[in-house]
Amino acid sequence: MTISINDYKALSQELDPEKLQTKILALLLKLQNVERGSLWLKRDNMYECVEAMGNKSEKIKGVQISPQEQSIVGWVIKNGKMTVAEAGDSRHFSSIERNFRIKSKLILCFPLHFKGQEVYGAVQVIDTSTSGEQLNLDPAYLTMLQDMVDIGSISLRNSLEFQKQRIEYAELSRTLSSIRDNKSIVGKSQSVNKALKLVENYGATNYPVLLYGESGTGKELFAEAIHAQSSRAQKPFLTQNCSAIPENLLESELFGYVKGAFTGATTNKSGLFEAADGGTVFLDEIGDMDINLQAKLLRVLQENEIKPLGGTQTKKIDIRIISATNRNLEEEVRSGRFREDLYYRLNVLPLKLPALRERKEDINLLTEHFLNREAAHSHMLPKKMSAEAMKVMGAYNWPGNIRELENMVKQFQAMVPGDTITGRDLPLHIIHPGTTPPQKTQQNSSPASQEHPPSAHDLTSMTWKEVEYSYVMKLLERYRWNISRAARAADINRSTFDSRMKKLGINKQG
């Protein structure tokens, strides 16, 4: 069997390393008319099987061999040349097949070169026939196969480098975004200083942390701060909101899945836990996690291993889990909605974040911080708060906490025409808590400037956008900014509710 031009195109045009590994191995198996084979890469001073095909392939993929152990793969990588070996060859790492009913008879292994110099892996095809004469070992044919492997190995190395650079770019973008957004913890109150001291202490450990407190208090910021002060700071920090996606998708997002695990699973996909290996995973709204998935998370904490959805093999991982909730998890445990054993595993290092009403001396600092940040985003000079306006804001209880304050500053940036925000520019529900929320969007129209402010129940005096804004804010405040619960109360899909929030300029961040 010969190689077609389409085979070469398939190898040279694929950018996804996992897909390319599969194509290289599958093509070799087809050309040699055998069913078993594997592809290995040098990783962390080990030889790791990243792709395998044929009977018992699931037992081989993920296996690592030390360079100090005898193996055909290791010999080929060290010597940089193709070899053919019988099962009894002293180089054969036979222990890998100890429990296999069908064992190797003849092994053909090619080095994976990069530009004819560095050898970074190997690919082998295995004859398991009784006679061991299935492989075509004609020298001219083997030379043709080596040429094909060389092209594939260059493409594979390029795709691996491209993937690495894409990951580095994503990390750099996240860092630059963080710098641009100035996502720092702002405050000098006693409660904030106490929390920051715990952040410093917790950063020196690898134990799980449970952040709890009302929604909008900045849990993700504190989680990032713990990660940044830990030994994992240079590794990934990945976030998943446990109530942001349907329960049946959350498992695949966290654990990944294997090809064929469910309809539409056409390839293997790594999950968040595997992607964060060496780093930190922040699980927000952990109290909303399904009870069945909680059992699988418990195993991650206990055994440091995961099993992809539909897979049969476990994978060892090294991650730190920081979780957050605005629920009373002790009450959730008593009601049977949250596993007691998981609660104690997550709550090794607890950190309660204070509500904004408990740190009112920080309102001025936070307001100034958000005004400067929004001005930088808009390429404008920052607006100032009058003493009168700050006094009114300091008296308000902020049920939405820092998130509510941040959203209000964005409204000031968009709606206040001058450079100073006065008491006249504040929404009615700040001036008179419990009355109508948003001011009219027209310029020069603020609640305090109206001679006869509308009644809280006089909807006819409000625009449609004001009615909708008021309704959405009331729902969010009632359900402590749990978007899923607010959407259920509104009897609409969460995605629809989230879309309306965005159009109304209402944000949920941490």
Coordinates of C-alpha atoms in Angstrom, one line a residue:
M1 CA 0.0 0.0 0.0
T2 CA 1.4 3.4 -1.0
I3 CA 0.9 6.9 0.5
S4 CA -1.4 9.3 -1.5
I5 CA -1.0 13.1 -1.8
N6 CA -4.1 13.4 0.3
D7 CA -2.4 11.6 3.2
Y8 CA 0.5 14.1 3.1
K9 CA -2.0 17.0 3.0
A10 CA -3.8 15.6 6.0
L11 CA -0.6 15.5 8.0
S12 CA 0.7 19.0 6.9
Q13 CA -2.6 20.9 7.4
E14 CA -3.7 19.7 10.8
L15 CA -2.9 22.2 13.7
D16 CA -4.5 20.3 16.6
P17 CA -1.8 18.1 18.2
E18 CA -4.2 15.4 19.5
K19 CA -5.9 15.1 16.1
L20 CA -2.5 15.0 14.3
Q21 CA -1.1 12.3 16.6
T22 CA -4.2 10.2 15.8
K23 CA -3.7 10.8 12.1
I24 CA 0.0 9.8 12.1
L25 CA -0.6 6.6 14.0
A26 CA -3.8 5.6 12.1
L27 CA -2.0 6.1 8.8
L28 CA 1.0 4.0 9.8
L29 CA -1.4 1.2 11.0
K30 CA -3.2 1.3 7.7
L31 CA 0.0 1.2 5.6
Q32 CA 1.3 -1.8 7.6
N33 CA -2.1 -3.5 7.8
V34 CA -1.9 -4.0 11.6
E35 CA -4.2 -2.9 14.4
R36 CA -2.0 -2.1 17.4
G37 CA 0.3 0.9 17.8
S38 CA 1.3 3.8 20.0
L39 CA 2.9 7.3 19.8
W40 CA 5.2 8.5 22.5
L41 CA 6.6 12.0 23.4
K42 CA 9.4 13.1 25.8
R43 CA 7.7 14.9 28.7
D44 CA 9.3 16.0 32.0
N45 CA 12.2 13.6 31.6
M46 CA 9.9 10.7 30.9
Y47 CA 8.6 8.9 27.8
E48 CA 4.8 9.3 27.8
C49 CA 2.3 7.5 25.5
V50 CA 0.0 10.2 24.2
E51 CA -1.9 8.1 21.6
A52 CA -2.6 4.4 21.3
M53 CA -4.8 2.2 19.1
G54 CA -5.9 -1.4 19.0
N55 CA -6.8 -3.9 21.6
K56 CA -6.1 -2.7 25.2
S57 CA -5.1 0.7 23.9
E58 CA -6.8 2.4 26.8
K59 CA -4.3 0.6 29.1
I60 CA -1.4 2.0 27.3
K61 CA -2.3 5.6 26.7
G62 CA -1.0 7.8 29.5
V63 CA 1.7 5.2 30.5
Q64 CA 5.1 6.7 31.3
I65 CA 8.5 5.0 30.9
S66 CA 11.7 6.3 32.6
P67 CA 14.7 6.7 30.3
Q68 CA 16.6 4.5 32.8
E69 CA 14.3 1.6 31.9
Q70 CA 14.9 -0.6 28.8
S71 CA 12.3 0.0 26.1
I72 CA 12.3 0.0 22.3
V73 CA 10.7 3.5 22.4
G74 CA 13.6 4.7 24.6
W75 CA 16.2 3.1 22.4
V76 CA 14.8 4.8 19.2
I77 CA 14.6 8.2 20.9
K78 CA 18.2 7.9 22.2
N79 CA 19.7 6.6 18.9
G80 CA 17.5 8.6 16.6
K81 CA 16.9 5.8 14.1
M82 CA 14.3 3.2 13.2
T83 CA 14.4 -0.3 14.6
V84 CA 12.6 -3.6 14.2
A85 CA 12.4 -5.9 17.3
E86 CA 10.9 -9.2 18.2
A87 CA 8.9 -9.6 21.4
G88 CA 11.9 -11.4 23.1
D89 CA 14.3 -8.5 22.4
S90 CA 16.0 -7.3 25.6
R91 CA 14.9 -3.7 24.8
H92 CA 11.2 -4.6 24.9
F93 CA 9.4 -3.2 27.8
S94 CA 7.3 -6.4 28.2
S95 CA 5.8 -5.6 31.6
I96 CA 3.4 -3.3 29.9
E97 CA 1.7 -6.3 28.3
R98 CA 1.8 -8.5 31.4
N99 CA -2.0 -8.8 31.6
F100 CA -2.7 -8.7 27.8
R101 CA -4.1 -11.9 26.3
I102 CA -2.7 -10.9 22.9
K103 CA 0.9 -9.9 23.0
S104 CA 3.3 -8.3 20.6
K105 CA 5.2 -10.5 18.1
L106 CA 7.1 -7.9 16.1
I107 CA 7.6 -4.2 16.7
L108 CA 8.5 -1.5 14.2
C109 CA 9.4 1.8 15.7
F110 CA 10.3 5.2 14.1
P111 CA 11.8 8.2 15.7
L112 CA 10.0 11.6 15.6
H113 CA 12.6 14.1 14.4
F114 CA 12.3 17.9 14.3
K115 CA 14.0 19.3 11.2
G116 CA 16.2 16.2 11.0
Q117 CA 18.0 16.9 14.3
E118 CA 16.2 16.8 17.7
V119 CA 14.4 13.5 18.5
Y120 CA 11.4 14.4 20.7
G121 CA 9.4 11.1 20.5
A122 CA 8.7 7.8 18.7
V123 CA 5.8 6.0 17.0
Q124 CA 5.6 2.3 16.8
V125 CA 3.3 -0.2 15.1
I126 CA 3.0 -3.8 16.4
D127 CA 2.3 -7.1 14.7
T128 CA 0.2 -9.3 17.0
S129 CA -0.4 -12.1 14.4
T130 CA 0.5 -15.6 15.3
S131 CA 3.2 -15.9 12.8
G132 CA 4.5 -12.3 13.3
E133 CA 4.9 -11.8 9.5
Q134 CA 2.2 -9.1 9.0
L135 CA 4.6 -6.1 8.8
N136 CA 6.1 -5.1 5.4
L137 CA 9.8 -4.8 6.2
D138 CA 11.0 -4.2 2.7
P139 CA 13.9 -1.6 3.0
A140 CA 12.5 0.6 0.3
Y141 CA 9.0 0.5 1.8
L142 CA 10.4 1.3 5.3
T143 CA 12.3 4.3 3.8
M144 CA 9.1 5.6 2.3
L145 CA 7.4 5.2 5.7
Q146 CA 10.2 7.0 7.5
D147 CA 9.8 9.9 5.0
M148 CA 6.1 10.0 5.8
V149 CA 6.8 9.9 9.6
D150 CA 9.4 12.7 9.2
I151 CA 6.8 15.0 7.6
G152 CA 4.3 14.1 10.2
S153 CA 6.8 14.6 13.0
I154 CA 7.6 18.1 11.8
S155 CA 3.9 19.0 11.6
L156 CA 3.3 17.5 15.0
R157 CA 6.2 19.5 16.6
N158 CA 5.0 22.7 15.0
S159 CA 1.4 22.0 16.2
L160 CA 2.7 21.3 19.8
E161 CA 4.7 24.6 19.7
F162 CA 1.7 26.4 18.3
Q163 CA -0.5 25.0 21.2
K164 CA 2.2 26.0 23.7
Q165 CA 2.4 29.5 22.4
R166 CA -1.4 29.8 22.3
I167 CA -1.5 28.8 26.0
E168 CA 1.2 31.3 26.9
Y169 CA -0.6 33.9 24.9
A170 CA -3.8 33.2 26.8
E171 CA -2.0 33.5 30.1
L172 CA -0.3 36.7 29.0
S173 CA -3.7 38.1 27.9
R174 CA -5.2 37.2 31.3
T175 CA -2.3 38.9 33.1
L176 CA -2.5 42.0 30.9
S177 CA -6.3 42.1 31.3
S178 CA -5.9 41.9 35.0
I179 CA -3.4 44.8 34.9
R180 CA -5.6 46.8 32.6
D181 CA -8.7 46.1 34.8
N182 CA -6.7 46.8 37.9
K183 CA -8.4 43.9 39.7
S184 CA -6.8 44.6 43.1
I185 CA -8.4 44.2 46.5
V186 CA -9.2 47.8 47.6
G187 CA -9.8 48.6 51.3
K188 CA -8.2 49.6 54.6
S189 CA -11.0 48.6 57.0
Q190 CA -10.2 46.2 59.8
S191 CA -12.3 43.4 58.3
V192 CA -10.5 43.7 54.9
N193 CA -7.0 43.8 56.6
K194 CA -7.9 40.7 58.6
A195 CA -9.0 38.9 55.4
L196 CA -5.8 39.9 53.6
K197 CA -3.7 38.6 56.4
L198 CA -5.4 35.2 56.0
V199 CA -4.8 35.4 52.3
E200 CA -1.1 35.7 52.9
N201 CA -1.2 32.8 55.4
Y202 CA -3.3 30.6 53.1
G203 CA -1.0 31.4 50.2
A204 CA 1.9 29.6 51.9
T205 CA 0.0 26.3 52.0
N206 CA -1.6 23.9 49.5
Y207 CA -4.7 23.2 51.5
P208 CA -8.3 23.7 50.0
V209 CA -9.8 27.1 50.9
L210 CA -13.5 27.9 51.2
L211 CA -14.5 31.5 50.7
Y212 CA -18.0 32.4 51.9
G213 CA -20.1 35.5 52.3
E214 CA -22.7 37.3 50.4
S215 CA -22.8 37.5 46.6
G216 CA -20.8 40.5 45.2
T217 CA -18.1 40.6 47.9
G218 CA -15.3 39.8 45.6
K219 CA -14.7 36.1 46.1
E220 CA -12.9 35.5 42.8
L221 CA -10.5 38.4 43.6
F222 CA -9.6 36.9 46.9
A223 CA -9.1 33.5 45.3
E224 CA -6.8 35.0 42.7
A225 CA -4.9 36.7 45.5
I226 CA -4.4 33.4 47.3
H227 CA -3.2 31.8 44.1
A228 CA -0.8 34.7 43.3
Q229 CA 0.9 34.4 46.8
S230 CA 1.3 30.6 46.5
S231 CA 4.0 28.4 45.0
R232 CA 1.6 27.8 42.1
A233 CA 1.5 31.4 41.0
Q234 CA 3.2 30.7 37.7
K235 CA 0.8 27.9 36.9
P236 CA -2.8 28.2 35.6
F237 CA -5.6 29.8 37.7
L238 CA -8.9 28.5 36.1
T239 CA -12.4 29.3 37.2
Q240 CA -15.7 27.5 36.9
N241 CA -19.1 28.8 38.1
C242 CA -21.0 25.7 39.3
S243 CA -24.4 27.3 38.6
A244 CA -23.5 28.9 35.3
I245 CA -24.1 25.8 33.1
P246 CA -26.5 22.9 33.3
E247 CA -25.6 20.1 35.7
N248 CA -25.2 17.5 33.0
L249 CA -22.5 19.6 31.3
L250 CA -20.6 20.6 34.4
E251 CA -19.0 17.1 34.8
S252 CA -17.6 17.1 31.3
E253 CA -16.3 20.7 31.7
L254 CA -14.5 19.7 34.9
F255 CA -13.4 16.2 34.1
G256 CA -13.3 16.2 30.3
Y257 CA -14.5 13.2 28.3
V258 CA -13.3 10.5 25.9
K259 CA -14.4 10.0 22.3
G260 CA -17.7 8.3 22.2
A261 CA -18.7 9.1 25.8
F262 CA -21.9 10.7 24.5
T263 CA -23.5 11.8 21.3
G264 CA -21.3 14.6 19.8
A265 CA -18.2 13.5 21.6
T266 CA -16.1 13.0 18.4
T267 CA -12.7 13.5 20.0
N268 CA -11.1 13.3 23.5
K269 CA -11.4 16.6 25.4
S270 CA -9.4 17.6 28.5
G271 CA -11.4 19.1 31.4
L272 CA -10.7 22.0 33.6
F273 CA -9.0 19.9 36.3
E274 CA -6.5 18.5 33.8
A275 CA -5.9 21.9 32.2
A276 CA -5.1 23.4 35.5
D277 CA -2.6 20.7 36.5
G278 CA 0.0 22.2 38.8
G279 CA -2.1 25.3 39.4
T280 CA -5.4 26.3 41.1
V281 CA -9.1 25.7 40.3
F282 CA -11.6 28.2 41.6
L283 CA -15.1 26.6 41.9
D284 CA -17.6 29.5 42.5
E285 CA -21.1 28.8 43.8
I286 CA -20.0 25.3 45.0
G287 CA -23.3 25.0 46.9
D288 CA -25.2 24.7 43.6
M289 CA -23.2 21.5 42.5
D290 CA -25.3 18.4 42.0
I291 CA -25.1 15.9 44.8
N292 CA -23.8 13.1 42.4
L293 CA -21.1 15.3 41.1
Q294 CA -20.0 16.2 44.6
A295 CA -19.0 12.5 45.1
K296 CA -16.6 12.8 42.1
L297 CA -15.2 16.0 43.4
L298 CA -14.5 14.4 46.7
R299 CA -12.4 11.7 45.0
V300 CA -10.4 14.5 43.3
L301 CA -9.6 15.9 46.8
Q302 CA -8.9 12.6 48.3
E303 CA -6.9 10.8 45.6
N304 CA -5.6 13.6 43.4
E305 CA -6.9 11.8 40.3
I306 CA -9.7 12.2 37.8
K307 CA -11.5 10.0 35.3
P308 CA -12.8 11.6 32.2
L309 CA -16.5 11.1 31.3
G310 CA -16.8 7.7 29.5
G311 CA -13.2 6.8 30.3
T312 CA -11.9 3.7 32.1
Q313 CA -8.5 5.0 33.2
T314 CA -7.8 7.5 35.9
K315 CA -5.2 10.3 35.6
K316 CA -3.1 11.8 38.4
I317 CA -3.3 15.5 38.8
D318 CA -1.8 18.1 41.1
I319 CA -4.3 21.0 41.7
R320 CA -5.3 23.2 44.6
I321 CA -9.1 23.8 44.9
I322 CA -10.5 27.1 46.2
S323 CA -14.2 27.1 46.4
A324 CA -16.8 29.8 47.2
T325 CA -20.4 30.0 48.2
N326 CA -23.0 32.5 49.3
R327 CA -25.0 29.7 50.9
N328 CA -24.9 28.4 54.4
L329 CA -23.2 25.0 53.6
E330 CA -23.7 23.7 57.1
E331 CA -27.5 24.1 56.6
E332 CA -27.1 22.5 53.2
V333 CA -25.4 19.6 54.8
R334 CA -28.2 19.2 57.4
S335 CA -30.8 19.3 54.7
G336 CA -29.0 16.6 52.7
R337 CA -28.3 18.8 49.7
F338 CA -24.5 18.9 50.3
R339 CA -22.2 16.0 51.3
E340 CA -20.9 16.4 54.8
D341 CA -17.5 14.7 53.9
L342 CA -17.0 17.0 51.0
Y343 CA -17.8 20.1 53.1
Y344 CA -15.1 19.2 55.6
R345 CA -12.6 18.5 52.7
L346 CA -13.3 21.9 51.2
N347 CA -13.5 23.9 54.5
V348 CA -9.9 23.2 55.6
L349 CA -9.1 26.9 55.4
P350 CA -12.2 29.0 55.7
L351 CA -12.3 32.7 54.8
K352 CA -15.4 34.9 55.4
L353 CA -15.5 38.0 53.2
P354 CA -17.2 41.0 54.8
A355 CA -20.3 42.6 53.3
L356 CA -19.9 46.2 52.1
R357 CA -22.2 47.4 54.8
E358 CA -19.7 46.0 57.3
R359 CA -16.8 48.0 55.8
K360 CA -18.4 51.3 55.0
E361 CA -15.1 53.1 55.5
D362 CA -14.0 51.5 52.2
I363 CA -16.9 52.9 50.1
N364 CA -15.0 56.1 49.3
L365 CA -11.9 54.2 48.3
L366 CA -13.8 51.7 46.2
T367 CA -15.8 54.4 44.5
E368 CA -12.7 56.3 43.6
H369 CA -11.0 53.1 42.4
F370 CA -13.9 52.3 40.1
L371 CA -14.2 55.9 38.8
N372 CA -10.5 55.8 37.8
R373 CA -10.8 52.4 36.2
E374 CA -13.9 53.3 34.1
A375 CA -12.3 56.6 33.1
A376 CA -9.2 54.7 31.9
H377 CA -11.4 52.3 29.9
S378 CA -13.3 55.3 28.3
H379 CA -10.1 57.3 27.8
M380 CA -11.6 60.2 29.8
L381 CA -10.7 62.1 32.9
P382 CA -12.2 60.5 36.0
K383 CA -15.4 62.0 37.5
K384 CA -15.4 63.1 41.1
M385 CA -17.9 62.5 43.9
S386 CA -19.3 65.4 45.8
A387 CA -19.2 65.2 49.6
E388 CA -23.0 65.2 49.6
A389 CA -23.2 62.3 47.3
M390 CA -20.6 60.3 49.2
K391 CA -22.5 60.9 52.5
V392 CA -25.6 59.5 50.9
M393 CA -23.8 56.5 49.5
G394 CA -22.1 55.8 52.8
A395 CA -25.6 55.6 54.5
Y396 CA -26.9 53.0 52.0
N397 CA -26.7 49.3 52.9
W398 CA -25.6 48.0 49.5
P399 CA -27.4 44.6 49.3
G400 CA -25.5 43.9 46.1
N401 CA -22.2 44.7 47.8
I402 CA -19.2 45.7 45.8
R403 CA -20.8 44.5 42.5
E404 CA -23.7 46.8 43.0
L405 CA -21.3 49.7 43.7
E406 CA -19.3 48.9 40.6
N407 CA -22.4 48.8 38.4
M408 CA -23.5 52.2 39.8
V409 CA -20.2 53.8 39.0
K410 CA -20.6 52.5 35.4
Q411 CA -23.9 54.2 35.3
F412 CA -22.4 57.4 36.5
Q413 CA -19.8 57.2 33.8
A414 CA -22.4 56.7 31.1
M415 CA -25.2 59.0 32.4
V416 CA -23.8 61.9 34.4
P417 CA -22.8 64.7 31.9
G418 CA -20.6 66.8 34.1
D419 CA -17.3 66.0 35.8
T420 CA -18.8 65.9 39.3
I421 CA -21.4 63.5 40.6
T422 CA -23.7 65.1 43.1
G423 CA -26.6 63.9 45.2
R424 CA -29.0 64.9 42.3
D425 CA -27.3 62.2 40.2
L426 CA -27.9 59.4 42.6
P427 CA -30.7 56.8 41.9
L428 CA -33.8 57.1 44.0
H429 CA -33.2 53.7 45.7
I430 CA -29.9 55.1 47.0
I431 CA -31.4 58.4 48.2
H432 CA -34.6 56.8 49.6
P433 CA -33.9 53.0 50.1
G434 CA -37.0 51.0 49.2
T435 CA -38.3 53.3 46.5
T436 CA -37.9 53.2 42.7
P437 CA -34.5 52.3 41.4
P438 CA -33.1 53.6 38.1
Q439 CA -33.1 57.2 36.9
K440 CA -34.2 58.0 33.4
T441 CA -31.5 57.5 30.8
Q442 CA -32.1 60.9 29.1
Q443 CA -29.3 63.5 29.8
N444 CA -30.0 66.0 32.5
S445 CA -32.7 63.9 34.1
S446 CA -32.0 62.6 37.6
P447 CA -34.5 61.6 40.3
A448 CA -33.6 64.4 42.6
S449 CA -34.2 66.9 39.9
Q450 CA -37.8 65.9 39.4
E451 CA -40.2 68.0 41.4
H452 CA -42.5 65.1 42.0
P453 CA -40.6 61.8 42.1
P454 CA -42.8 58.9 40.9
S455 CA -44.2 56.5 43.5
A456 CA -42.6 53.1 43.9
H457 CA -45.8 51.6 42.5
D458 CA -46.5 54.1 39.8
L459 CA -45.2 52.2 36.8
T460 CA -46.8 54.6 34.3
S461 CA -44.3 57.2 35.1
M462 CA -41.4 54.9 34.2
T463 CA -39.9 53.9 30.9
W464 CA -39.9 50.2 29.9
K465 CA -36.2 50.0 30.4
E466 CA -36.5 51.4 33.9
V467 CA -39.3 48.9 34.8
E468 CA -37.1 46.0 33.5
Y469 CA -34.0 47.3 35.3
S470 CA -36.0 47.6 38.5
Y471 CA -37.4 44.1 38.2
V472 CA -34.1 42.5 37.4
M473 CA -32.3 44.3 40.2
K474 CA -35.0 43.4 42.8
L475 CA -34.8 39.7 41.7
L476 CA -31.0 39.7 42.0
E477 CA -31.1 41.4 45.4
R478 CA -33.7 39.0 46.6
Y479 CA -31.7 36.0 45.6
R480 CA -28.4 37.5 46.6
W481 CA -27.2 37.7 43.0
N482 CA -27.6 34.0 42.3
I483 CA -28.5 34.4 38.6
S484 CA -29.8 30.8 38.2
R485 CA -32.3 31.3 41.0
A486 CA -33.3 34.8 39.8
A487 CA -33.9 33.4 36.3
R488 CA -36.1 30.6 37.7
A489 CA -38.1 33.1 39.7
A490 CA -38.6 35.1 36.5
D491 CA -39.6 31.9 34.7
I492 CA -37.1 32.4 31.9
N493 CA -33.9 30.6 30.8
R494 CA -30.8 31.5 32.6
S495 CA -29.1 32.5 29.3
T496 CA -32.0 34.8 28.5
F497 CA -31.8 36.4 31.9
D498 CA -28.1 36.8 31.6
S499 CA -28.5 38.4 28.2
R500 CA -31.0 40.9 29.6
M501 CA -28.6 41.8 32.4
K502 CA -25.9 42.6 29.9
K503 CA -28.2 44.8 27.8
L504 CA -29.2 46.7 30.9
G505 CA -25.6 47.1 31.9
I506 CA -25.8 44.9 35.0
N507 CA -22.7 42.9 35.7
K508 CA -21.8 40.0 38.0
Q509 CA -18.1 39.7 38.7
G510 CA -17.0 37.5 41.5

